[in-house]
Coordinates of C-alpha atoms and ligand atoms in Angstrom, one line a residue:
X1 CA 11.6 -25.4 1.2
X2 CA 13.1 -22.1 0.1
X3 CA 11.3 -18.8 0.2
X4 CA 11.8 -15.7 -1.8
X5 CA 12.9 -12.4 -0.1
X6 CA 9.5 -11.0 -0.6
X7 CA 7.9 -13.9 1.2
X8 CA 10.2 -13.7 4.3
X9 CA 10.6 -9.9 4.3
X10 CA 8.7 -6.9 5.5
X11 CA 7.9 -4.0 3.2
X12 CA 8.1 -0.4 4.5
X13 CA 6.2 2.3 2.6
X14 CA 7.8 5.7 2.4
X15 CA 5.8 8.6 1.1
X16 CA 8.8 10.6 -0.3
X17 CA 7.2 14.1 0.0
X18 CA 7.0 13.5 3.8
X19 CA 9.9 11.4 4.9
X20 CA 12.8 13.8 5.0
X21 CA 13.6 17.1 3.3
X22 CA 17.4 17.5 2.7
X23 CA 17.4 20.7 0.7
X24 CA 15.1 23.0 2.7
X25 CA 12.1 23.4 0.4
X26 CA 9.7 21.9 2.8
X27 CA 9.2 18.8 0.7
X28 CA 10.9 15.4 1.2
X29 CA 13.4 14.2 -1.4
X30 CA 15.6 11.3 -2.4
X31 CA 18.7 12.5 -0.5
X32 CA 16.5 12.8 2.6
X33 CA 15.6 9.1 2.2
X34 CA 19.2 8.2 1.5
X35 CA 20.3 9.9 4.7
X36 CA 17.7 7.9 6.7
X37 CA 18.4 4.5 5.2
X38 CA 20.2 3.5 8.4
X39 CA 17.0 4.2 10.3
X40 CA 15.3 1.7 8.0
X41 CA 18.0 -0.8 8.7
X42 CA 17.7 -0.1 12.5
X43 CA 14.0 -0.9 12.2
X44 CA 14.6 -4.3 10.7
X45 CA 12.5 -4.0 7.6
X46 CA 13.6 -5.7 4.3
X47 CA 12.3 -3.6 1.5
X48 CA 11.5 0.0 0.9
X49 CA 8.6 1.0 -1.3
X50 CA 8.6 4.6 -2.6
X51 CA 5.4 6.3 -3.7
X52 CA 6.0 7.9 -7.1
X53 CA 9.1 10.1 -7.5
X54 CA 8.8 10.6 -11.3
X55 CA 8.5 13.7 -13.3
X56 CA 5.0 15.1 -12.7
X57 CA 3.0 18.3 -12.5
X58 CA 1.8 17.0 -9.1
X59 CA -1.9 17.4 -9.7
X60 CA -2.3 14.1 -7.7
X61 CA 1.1 14.3 -6.0
X62 CA 3.0 12.2 -8.4
X63 CA 0.2 9.8 -9.4
X64 CA 0.1 11.9 -12.6
X65 CA 3.3 11.0 -14.3
X66 CA 4.6 13.2 -17.2
X67 CA 7.8 11.1 -17.7
X68 CA 8.0 7.6 -16.5
X69 CA 11.7 7.3 -16.9
X70 CA 12.8 10.4 -15.1
X71 CA 12.9 11.7 -11.5
X72 CA 11.1 14.9 -10.5
X73 CA 13.7 17.6 -9.9
X74 CA 12.0 18.3 -6.5
X75 CA 13.0 14.7 -5.5
X76 CA 16.4 14.6 -7.2
X77 CA 17.9 13.3 -10.4
X78 CA 18.4 10.0 -12.1
X79 CA 22.1 9.8 -10.9
X80 CA 20.9 10.5 -7.3
X81 CA 18.3 7.7 -7.7
X82 CA 21.1 5.4 -8.8
X83 CA 23.1 6.4 -5.7
X84 CA 20.1 5.7 -3.5
X85 CA 19.6 2.3 -5.1
X86 CA 23.3 1.5 -4.5
X87 CA 23.1 2.5 -0.9
X88 CA 19.9 0.5 -0.5
X89 CA 21.6 -2.6 -1.9
X90 CA 24.8 -2.0 0.2
X91 CA 22.6 -2.3 3.3
X92 CA 21.0 -5.5 2.1
X93 CA 17.6 -3.9 1.5
X94 CA 15.4 -4.0 -1.6
X95 CA 13.8 -1.1 -3.4
X96 CA 10.3 -1.2 -4.8
X97 CA 9.0 1.6 -7.0
X98 CA 5.4 2.7 -7.7
X99 CA 4.2 2.0 -11.3
X100 CA 1.3 4.0 -12.5
X101 CA 0.0 2.3 -15.6
X102 CA -3.7 3.3 -15.6
X103 CA -3.2 6.9 -16.4
X104 CA -0.6 9.5 -17.3
X105 CA -0.5 13.2 -16.6
X106 CA -2.3 15.3 -19.2
X107 CA 1.1 16.9 -19.6
X108 CA 2.7 13.6 -20.7
X109 CA 4.0 13.9 -24.3
X110 CA 1.8 10.9 -25.3
X111 CA -1.3 12.7 -24.2
X112 CA -0.3 16.0 -25.7
X113 CA 0.1 14.2 -29.0
X114 CA -3.1 12.3 -28.5
X115 CA -5.2 15.4 -28.0
X116 CA -3.6 17.1 -31.0
X117 CA -6.2 15.8 -33.5
X118 CA -8.6 12.9 -34.0
X119 CA -6.3 11.3 -36.5
X120 CA -3.1 11.6 -34.5
X121 CA -1.2 8.3 -34.4
X122 CA -1.4 8.4 -30.6
X123 CA -5.2 9.2 -30.5
X124 CA -6.0 5.6 -29.6
X125 CA -3.4 5.6 -26.8
X126 CA -6.2 7.1 -24.6
X127 CA -9.9 6.6 -24.3
X128 CA -11.6 9.1 -26.6
X129 CA -15.3 9.0 -27.4
X130 CA -17.8 11.1 -29.3
X131 CA -20.4 13.0 -27.2
X132 CA -23.8 11.4 -26.5
X133 CA -26.6 12.5 -28.8
X134 CA -27.4 15.5 -26.5
X135 CA -23.7 16.6 -26.6
X136 CA -23.1 15.3 -23.0
X137 CA -20.7 12.7 -21.8
X138 CA -20.8 9.3 -23.7
X139 CA -22.1 7.4 -20.7
X140 CA -22.6 7.6 -16.9
X141 CA -19.1 6.6 -15.7
X142 CA -18.0 8.6 -12.6
X143 CA -14.5 9.7 -11.6
X144 CA -13.1 8.4 -8.3
X145 CA -12.4 12.0 -7.4
X146 CA -15.9 13.3 -8.0
X147 CA -18.1 14.2 -11.0
X148 CA -18.2 12.7 -14.4
X149 CA -15.2 10.7 -15.6
X150 CA -15.4 12.3 -19.0
X151 CA -13.7 15.6 -20.0
X152 CA -14.7 17.4 -23.2
X153 CA -11.9 18.5 -25.4
X154 CA -13.1 21.6 -27.3
X155 CA -10.5 21.4 -30.0
X156 CA -11.1 17.9 -31.2
X157 CA -14.8 17.7 -30.2
X158 CA -14.5 14.4 -28.3
X159 CA -14.5 13.4 -24.6
X160 CA -11.6 11.6 -22.9
X161 CA -12.0 9.3 -20.0
X162 CA -10.3 9.9 -16.6
X163 CA -10.9 7.5 -13.7
X164 CA -9.3 10.1 -11.4
X165 CA -8.6 13.8 -12.1
X166 CA -9.1 15.3 -15.5
X167 CA -5.4 15.9 -15.4
X168 CA -5.0 12.1 -15.3
X169 CA -6.3 10.7 -18.6
X170 CA -6.6 6.9 -18.7
X171 CA -4.4 5.0 -21.1
X172 CA -5.9 2.5 -23.5
X173 CA -4.5 -0.8 -22.5
X174 CA -6.2 -2.5 -25.4
X175 CA -3.7 -0.8 -27.7
X176 CA -0.6 -3.0 -28.2
X177 CA 1.6 0.0 -28.6
X178 CA 0.5 1.3 -25.2
X179 CA 1.2 -2.1 -23.7
X180 CA 4.7 -2.3 -25.3
X181 CA 5.6 1.3 -24.2
X182 CA 4.4 0.6 -20.6
X183 CA 6.3 -2.7 -20.5
X184 CA 9.4 -0.8 -21.5
X185 CA 8.9 1.5 -18.6
X186 CA 9.1 -1.6 -16.3
X187 CA 12.3 -2.8 -18.1
X188 CA 13.9 0.6 -17.7
X189 CA 13.8 0.4 -13.9
X190 CA 14.4 -3.3 -13.7
X191 CA 17.6 -2.9 -15.7
X192 CA 18.7 -0.2 -13.3
X193 CA 18.3 -2.8 -10.5
X194 CA 15.0 -2.1 -8.8
X195 CA 13.5 -5.1 -7.1
X196 CA 9.9 -4.7 -8.1
X197 CA 6.8 -2.5 -8.3
X198 CA 3.7 -1.6 -6.5
X199 CA 1.2 -1.3 -9.3
X200 CA -1.2 1.5 -8.9
X201 CA -5.0 0.8 -9.3
X202 CA -4.2 -2.4 -11.1
X203 CA -7.8 -3.7 -11.3
X204 CA -8.9 -0.6 -13.3
X205 CA -6.7 -0.9 -16.4
X206 CA -9.3 -2.2 -18.8
X207 CA -12.7 -0.7 -19.4
X208 CA -15.7 -2.1 -21.2
X209 CA -15.2 -1.8 -25.0
X210 CA -19.0 -1.3 -25.5
X211 CA -18.9 1.6 -23.1
X212 CA -22.0 0.4 -21.2
X213 CA -23.4 2.4 -18.3
X214 CA -22.5 1.3 -14.8
X215 CA -25.5 0.2 -12.8
X216 CA -26.6 2.1 -9.7
X217 CA -25.5 0.9 -6.3
X218 CA -28.6 0.3 -4.1
X219 CA -26.3 0.0 -1.0
X220 CA -25.0 3.6 -1.4
X221 CA -25.0 5.6 1.8
X222 CA -24.8 9.3 1.9
X223 CA -21.3 10.3 3.1
X224 CA -19.6 7.7 1.0
X225 CA -17.5 8.9 -1.9
X226 CA -19.9 10.0 -4.7
X227 CA -18.6 7.4 -7.2
X228 CA -19.8 4.6 -4.8
X229 CA -23.2 5.6 -6.1
X230 CA -22.5 3.2 -8.9
X231 CA -21.3 -0.4 -9.1
X232 CA -18.1 -0.1 -11.3
X233 CA -19.1 -3.2 -13.3
X234 CA -17.8 -1.8 -16.6
X235 CA -14.9 0.2 -15.4
X236 CA -12.9 -2.2 -13.3
X237 CA -12.0 -5.8 -12.8
X238 CA -12.9 -6.7 -16.4
X239 CA -12.3 -10.3 -17.7
X240 CA -9.5 -9.0 -20.0
X241 CA -7.4 -8.1 -16.9
X242 CA -6.1 -11.6 -16.7
X243 CA -4.0 -11.2 -19.8
X244 CA -2.9 -7.7 -19.0
X245 CA -1.6 -8.9 -15.6
X246 CA 0.1 -11.9 -17.0
X247 CA 1.8 -9.6 -19.5
X248 CA 3.2 -7.4 -16.8
X249 CA 4.4 -10.5 -14.9
X250 CA 6.1 -11.9 -18.0
X251 CA 8.1 -8.7 -18.3
X252 CA 9.2 -8.7 -14.6
X253 CA 10.1 -12.4 -15.0
X254 CA 12.6 -11.5 -17.6
X255 CA 14.7 -10.4 -14.6
X256 CA 15.5 -12.6 -11.6
X257 CA 13.8 -12.3 -8.2
X258 CA 11.6 -9.3 -8.9
X259 CA 8.2 -8.7 -7.6
X260 CA 4.8 -7.2 -8.5
X261 CA 2.5 -6.0 -5.8
X262 CA -1.0 -5.0 -7.1
X263 CA -3.0 -2.2 -5.6
X264 CA -6.5 -3.9 -5.7
X265 CA -9.5 -2.9 -3.7
X266 CA -11.8 -5.9 -4.3
X267 CA -13.7 -8.5 -2.2
X268 CA -11.4 -11.4 -1.3
X269 CA -13.0 -13.8 -3.9
X270 CA -12.1 -11.4 -6.7
X271 CA -8.8 -10.2 -5.2
X272 CA -7.3 -13.7 -5.3
X273 CA -8.0 -13.9 -9.0
X274 CA -5.0 -11.5 -9.4
X275 CA -2.6 -14.3 -8.4
X276 CA -3.4 -15.6 -11.8
X277 CA -4.8 -19.0 -12.7
X278 CA -1.3 -20.6 -12.6
X279 CA 0.2 -18.1 -10.3
X280 CA 1.1 -16.1 -13.4
X281 CA -0.4 -12.9 -12.0
X282 CA 1.1 -10.6 -9.4
X283 CA 2.9 -12.2 -6.5
X284 CA 1.1 -10.1 -4.0
X285 CA -2.3 -8.6 -4.7
X286 CA -2.5 -6.2 -1.8
X287 CA -4.8 -7.4 1.0
X288 CA -6.4 -4.3 2.5
X289 CA -8.8 -6.1 4.8
X290 CA -7.2 -4.8 8.0
X291 CA -7.6 -1.2 6.7
X292 CA -11.3 -1.7 6.0
X293 CA -12.7 -3.9 8.7
X294 CA -14.0 -3.0 12.2
X295 CA -11.4 -3.5 14.9
X296 CA -13.0 -6.5 16.4
X297 CA -11.4 -9.8 17.4
X298 CA -14.1 -12.1 16.2
X299 CA -14.6 -10.3 12.9
X300 CA -10.8 -10.3 12.2
X301 CA -10.5 -13.9 13.2
X302 CA -13.2 -14.7 10.6
X303 CA -11.6 -12.7 7.9
X304 CA -8.2 -14.3 8.4
X305 CA -9.8 -17.7 8.1
X306 CA -11.7 -16.7 5.0
X307 CA -8.6 -15.2 3.4
X308 CA -6.4 -18.2 4.2
X309 CA -9.2 -20.4 2.8
X310 CA -9.5 -18.6 -0.4
X311 CA -5.9 -18.3 -1.3
X312 CA -5.0 -20.3 -4.4
X313 CA -2.5 -23.2 -3.9
X314 CA 0.9 -21.6 -3.7
X315 CA -0.5 -18.1 -3.4
X316 CA 1.4 -16.1 -0.8
X317 CA -0.6 -14.0 1.6
X318 CA 0.0 -10.4 2.6
X319 CA -1.3 -7.8 5.0
X320 CA -1.4 -4.0 5.1
X321 CA -2.1 -1.8 8.1
X322 CA -1.7 1.6 6.6
X323 CA -1.0 3.5 3.5
X324 CA -1.1 7.0 2.0
X325 CA -4.8 6.8 1.0
X326 CA -6.3 5.7 4.3
X327 CA -6.6 7.0 7.9
X328 CA -3.7 6.0 10.1
X329 CA -4.2 2.9 12.2
X330 CA -3.7 4.9 15.4
X331 CA -6.7 7.1 14.5
X332 CA -8.8 4.1 13.9
X333 CA -8.0 1.9 16.9
X334 CA -6.6 4.4 19.4
X335 CA -3.3 4.4 21.4
X336 CA -4.2 1.4 23.5
X337 CA -4.8 -0.9 20.5
X338 CA -2.0 0.4 18.2
X339 CA 0.5 -2.0 19.8
X340 CA -1.9 -4.9 19.4
X341 CA -2.3 -3.9 15.7
X342 CA 1.5 -3.9 15.3
X343 CA 1.8 -7.4 16.8
X344 CA -1.0 -8.7 14.6
X345 CA 0.5 -7.2 11.4
X346 CA 3.9 -8.7 12.1
X347 CA 2.8 -12.1 13.2
X348 CA 0.2 -13.1 10.7
X349 CA 1.2 -15.4 7.9
X350 CA 2.2 -13.4 4.8
X351 CA 4.2 -10.4 3.8
X352 CA 3.4 -7.4 6.0
X353 CA 3.5 -3.8 4.6
X354 CA 4.2 -1.1 7.2
X355 CA 3.5 2.6 6.5
X356 CA 6.1 5.2 7.6
X357 CA 5.4 6.8 10.9
X358 CA 3.1 4.1 12.2
X359 CA 6.1 2.6 13.9
X360 CA 6.4 5.7 16.2
X361 CA 2.6 6.0 16.7
X362 CA 1.9 8.9 14.4
X363 CA -1.7 9.9 14.3
X364 CA -3.9 11.5 11.6
X365 CA -3.2 15.2 11.7
X366 CA -6.1 17.6 11.4
X367 CA -5.5 19.9 8.4
X368 CA -6.7 23.5 8.6
X369 CA -8.9 24.4 5.5
X370 CA -6.3 26.8 4.2
X371 CA -3.6 24.1 4.1
X372 CA -5.5 21.3 2.3
X373 CA -3.4 19.8 -0.5
X374 CA -5.2 16.6 -1.5
X375 CA -7.2 17.1 -4.8
X376 CA -9.7 14.5 -3.6
X377 CA -10.6 16.7 -0.6
X378 CA -10.7 19.8 -2.8
X379 CA -13.1 18.1 -5.3
X380 CA -15.3 16.4 -2.7
X381 CA -15.0 18.6 0.4
X382 CA -16.4 18.1 3.8
X383 CA -16.9 14.3 3.8
X384 CA -13.6 13.6 5.6
X385 CA -12.3 11.8 2.5
X386 CA -9.1 13.9 2.3
X387 CA -5.8 12.0 2.5
X388 CA -3.6 14.8 3.8
X389 CA -4.1 13.8 7.5
X390 CA -2.1 10.5 7.0
X391 CA 0.6 12.1 4.8
X392 CA 2.1 14.6 7.2
X393 CA 5.9 14.9 7.8
X394 CA 7.8 12.1 9.6
X395 CA 8.5 13.1 13.1
X396 CA 12.3 12.6 13.6
X397 CA 13.0 14.7 16.8
X398 CA 11.7 17.5 19.0
X399 CA 13.3 20.3 17.1
X400 CA 11.5 22.7 14.8
X401 CA 9.4 21.0 12.1
X402 CA 10.1 17.7 13.9
X403 CA 13.5 17.5 12.2
X404 CA 11.8 16.9 8.9
X405 CA 12.9 20.1 7.3
X406 CA 14.5 23.5 8.1
X407 CA 11.6 25.1 6.2
X408 CA 7.8 25.2 6.7
X409 CA 6.7 21.7 5.6
X410 CA 4.2 21.2 2.7
X411 CA 1.7 19.7 5.2
X412 CA 1.6 20.7 8.9
X413 CA 3.5 18.6 11.4
X414 CA 1.5 17.0 14.2
X415 CA 1.2 18.9 17.5
X416 CA 2.4 15.8 19.3
X417 CA 5.8 15.8 17.7
X418 CA 7.8 16.8 20.8
X419 CA 6.8 13.5 22.4
X420 CA 6.0 11.3 19.4
X421 CA 9.3 11.2 17.5
X422 CA 12.1 8.8 16.6
X423 CA 14.7 10.4 18.8
X424 CA 12.7 10.3 22.0
X425 CA 11.3 6.9 21.3
X426 CA 14.8 5.6 20.6
X427 CA 15.6 6.5 24.2
X428 CA 12.5 4.9 25.7
X429 CA 12.8 1.1 26.0
X430 CA 9.0 0.8 26.2
X431 CA 8.0 3.0 23.3
X432 CA 6.0 1.7 20.4
X433 CA 9.1 2.1 18.2
X434 CA 10.9 -0.3 20.6
X435 CA 8.0 -2.7 20.2
X436 CA 8.2 -2.6 16.4
X437 CA 11.9 -3.3 16.6
X438 CA 11.3 -6.3 18.8
X439 CA 8.6 -7.6 16.6
X440 CA 10.8 -7.2 13.5
X441 CA 13.7 -8.9 15.3
X442 CA 11.6 -11.8 16.4
X443 CA 10.1 -12.2 12.9
X444 CA 13.6 -12.3 11.4
X445 CA 15.0 -14.8 14.0
X446 CA 11.9 -17.1 14.0
X447 CA 11.0 -18.8 10.7
X448 CA 7.7 -19.8 12.4
X449 CA 6.7 -16.1 12.3
X450 CA 7.9 -15.3 8.8
X451 CA 7.1 -18.5 6.9
X452 CA 5.4 -20.9 9.3
X453 CA 2.0 -22.4 9.2
X454 CA -1.0 -20.5 10.6
X455 CA -3.4 -22.3 12.9
X456 CA -6.2 -20.5 14.6
X457 CA -6.8 -21.1 18.3
X458 CA -10.5 -21.2 19.4
X459 CA -11.2 -18.3 21.6
X460 CA -14.2 -16.1 22.5
X461 CA -14.9 -12.4 23.2
X462 CA -12.1 -10.0 22.6
X463 CA -9.3 -12.5 22.2
X464 CA -7.7 -13.4 18.9
X465 CA -5.1 -16.2 19.1
X466 CA -3.2 -18.4 16.7
X467 CA -0.2 -20.6 16.5
X468 CA 2.6 -20.2 13.9
X469 CA 4.7 -23.2 13.4
X470 CA 7.9 -24.0 11.4
X471 CA 10.7 -26.6 11.7
X472 CA 9.2 -27.9 15.0
X473 CA 9.1 -24.4 16.5
X474 CA 5.6 -23.3 17.7
X475 CA 4.8 -19.8 18.7
X476 CA 1.5 -18.7 20.2
X477 CA 0.2 -15.2 19.4
X478 CA -2.5 -14.0 21.7
X479 CA -4.0 -10.6 21.2
X480 CA -6.5 -9.0 23.6
X481 CA -8.6 -6.5 21.6
X482 CA -10.5 -5.5 24.7
X483 CA -9.8 -3.4 27.8
X484 CA -10.5 -6.2 30.3
X485 CA -8.1 -8.9 31.3
X486 CA -8.4 -12.3 29.6
X487 CA -7.3 -15.7 30.9
X488 CA -6.2 -18.1 28.2
X489 CA -5.8 -21.7 29.2
X490 CA -2.9 -23.3 27.4
X491 CA -3.9 -26.9 28.5
X492 CA -5.0 -27.9 25.0
X493 CA -2.2 -26.2 23.2
X494 CA 1.0 -27.1 25.0
X495 CA 2.5 -28.6 28.1
X496 CA 4.9 -25.7 28.7
X497 CA 5.3 -22.3 27.4
X498 CA 7.6 -19.3 27.9
X499 CA 6.9 -15.6 27.1
X500 CA 8.9 -14.1 24.2
X501 CA 7.3 -10.7 24.0
X502 CA 4.5 -8.6 25.4
X503 CA 3.2 -5.4 23.6
X504 CA 3.7 -3.7 27.0
X505 CA 7.4 -4.6 26.9
X506 CA 7.4 -5.4 30.6
X507 CA 7.5 -9.2 30.7
X508 CA 10.8 -10.9 31.1
X509 CA 11.6 -12.9 28.0
X510 CA 11.9 -16.6 28.7
X511 CA 9.6 -16.5 31.8
X512 CA 7.8 -19.9 31.9
X513 CA 4.0 -19.6 32.1
X514 CA 1.2 -22.1 32.8
X515 CA -1.9 -20.2 31.6
X516 CA -1.7 -16.9 29.9
X517 CA -3.2 -14.0 31.8
X518 CA -3.4 -11.2 29.4
X519 CA -4.0 -7.6 30.6
X520 CA -6.4 -5.3 28.8
X521 CA -5.1 -4.3 25.4
X522 CA -2.1 -6.7 25.7
X523 CA -0.7 -8.9 23.1
X524 CA 1.8 -11.7 23.9
X525 CA 4.0 -14.0 21.8
X526 CA 4.9 -17.2 23.6
X527 CA 7.0 -20.1 22.6
X528 CA 5.3 -23.4 23.1
X529 CA 7.0 -26.7 23.8
X530 CA 6.2 -30.2 24.9
X531 CA 3.6 -32.4 23.5
X532 CA 0.5 -30.8 22.1
X533 CA -2.3 -32.3 24.3
X534 CA -5.6 -32.0 22.6
X535 CA -5.1 -30.4 19.2
X536 CA -5.6 -26.7 18.6
X537 CA -9.3 -26.3 18.1
Ligands
LIG601 C1 -4.0 5.0 -6.1 C2 -3.1 5.8 -5.3 C3 -3.7 7.1 -4.9 C4 -3.9 7.9 -6.2 C5 -4.8 7.0 -7.2 C6 -4.7 7.6 -8.6 O1 -5.2 4.7 -5.4 O2 -2.7 5.1 -4.1 O3 -2.9 7.9 -4.0 O4 -4.6 9.1 -5.9 O5 -4.3 5.7 -7.3 O6 -3.5 7.3 -9.1

């Protein structure tokens, strides 16, 4: 059986504003990324995904695109992008771009035309609607970033819909011209040689054509984002999405070996629909369950089983531990469990996506009120919803600004940067960075970990354990989510076993073991051999 690169490989997300600033303006850029590609190689990842680097007024830090086929001058130029792509390829890596199809910037020429007059040929490229009888918004739809999702346009007397900021008007994906234009955006980058796209808010592209009100959400809790007050029945995950996704897939399939990864926050039973009924959807609908679930061995064991059980035949799993919209894993599980989380991410069946900085143990960084950048936090303050804390500059070394920039960075650098940085962790054989490198090396050298079968091992309490198996090779992964030791009997699993890796990085690889005595907060990968005695469960 052969596997595609995106099935075997590991994706590494870079948030370009915060990775490395090469020109001293305090904001990361493409040359900065280019200069740190060898670091990516040294980690052992396979593909780099860049959050948007396109022309944009930056109202939502690049998720408001004003030209889909050009690079923002702050990040570089198109020729520099081509150079970066070439250097990525030279190193045997893949490059994935962000594709933002749901909305453009209000400064995009399409929207400028569209808002010109009610009879403008591009009017229908966006979602315009007459006011309600009382002059208010056409219906009750809410913006994900607070308030009504409708913005009144004085000049033409209608409202336009924006699922996010008013500077991010939603495109009308029912319009064939919009579909064609956005398909051409994909082709533009695919022809240049990019290996695929992460598709922004994919499940939101189509809205109800009868503009029905969303129902209230009886489960809403104060403190949740205001738009959770409604069930987004008519604004997301609409039945027409199937064809839209299949259309995107057909375009990427015009080119060999490319991938679509969908950003989709939905319950698993709906999420898996985005694989498509004949796997004609996206190859990887992002699985965010590890970002959203309590850090509890039993709960996570259950969700893995459910997810595995609900995947369509041939649907390839994937796992995400961090991204630019959610609190960093370290801030959620603490230092003691961050290593267990790393081992879980890189040993589960399916493509893992890592988030820059997690590999050195970067934490959420508190942002002083005067330095808040995120429009979500500015619109909906005080609920802790802001995303700046997980977007702070990469910590390269102990010099000023953590070696990210010679200038004051756009977001503050973490206070812990003199210890938590690439340079000092490079020199420490037991650092979390060393652990990530070991895990990625093992994953690369052991097909059982990258493409093998997944079989749960029955455990209790704070232990999560499973076996990965391929080509006769069987690896046990045992993760102690608790602070107390845990004795795992191997009697029913294997006659002999030897340790390959501990999250503590202090066990001699190859040491034979009888039972597995795990210390608190320890995870271990062990190679099993001999006849399996009593089955796994
Ligand atoms: C996605 C992005 C997020 C952005 C939003 C609007 O959720 O990940 O950062 O703000 O879409 O484009």
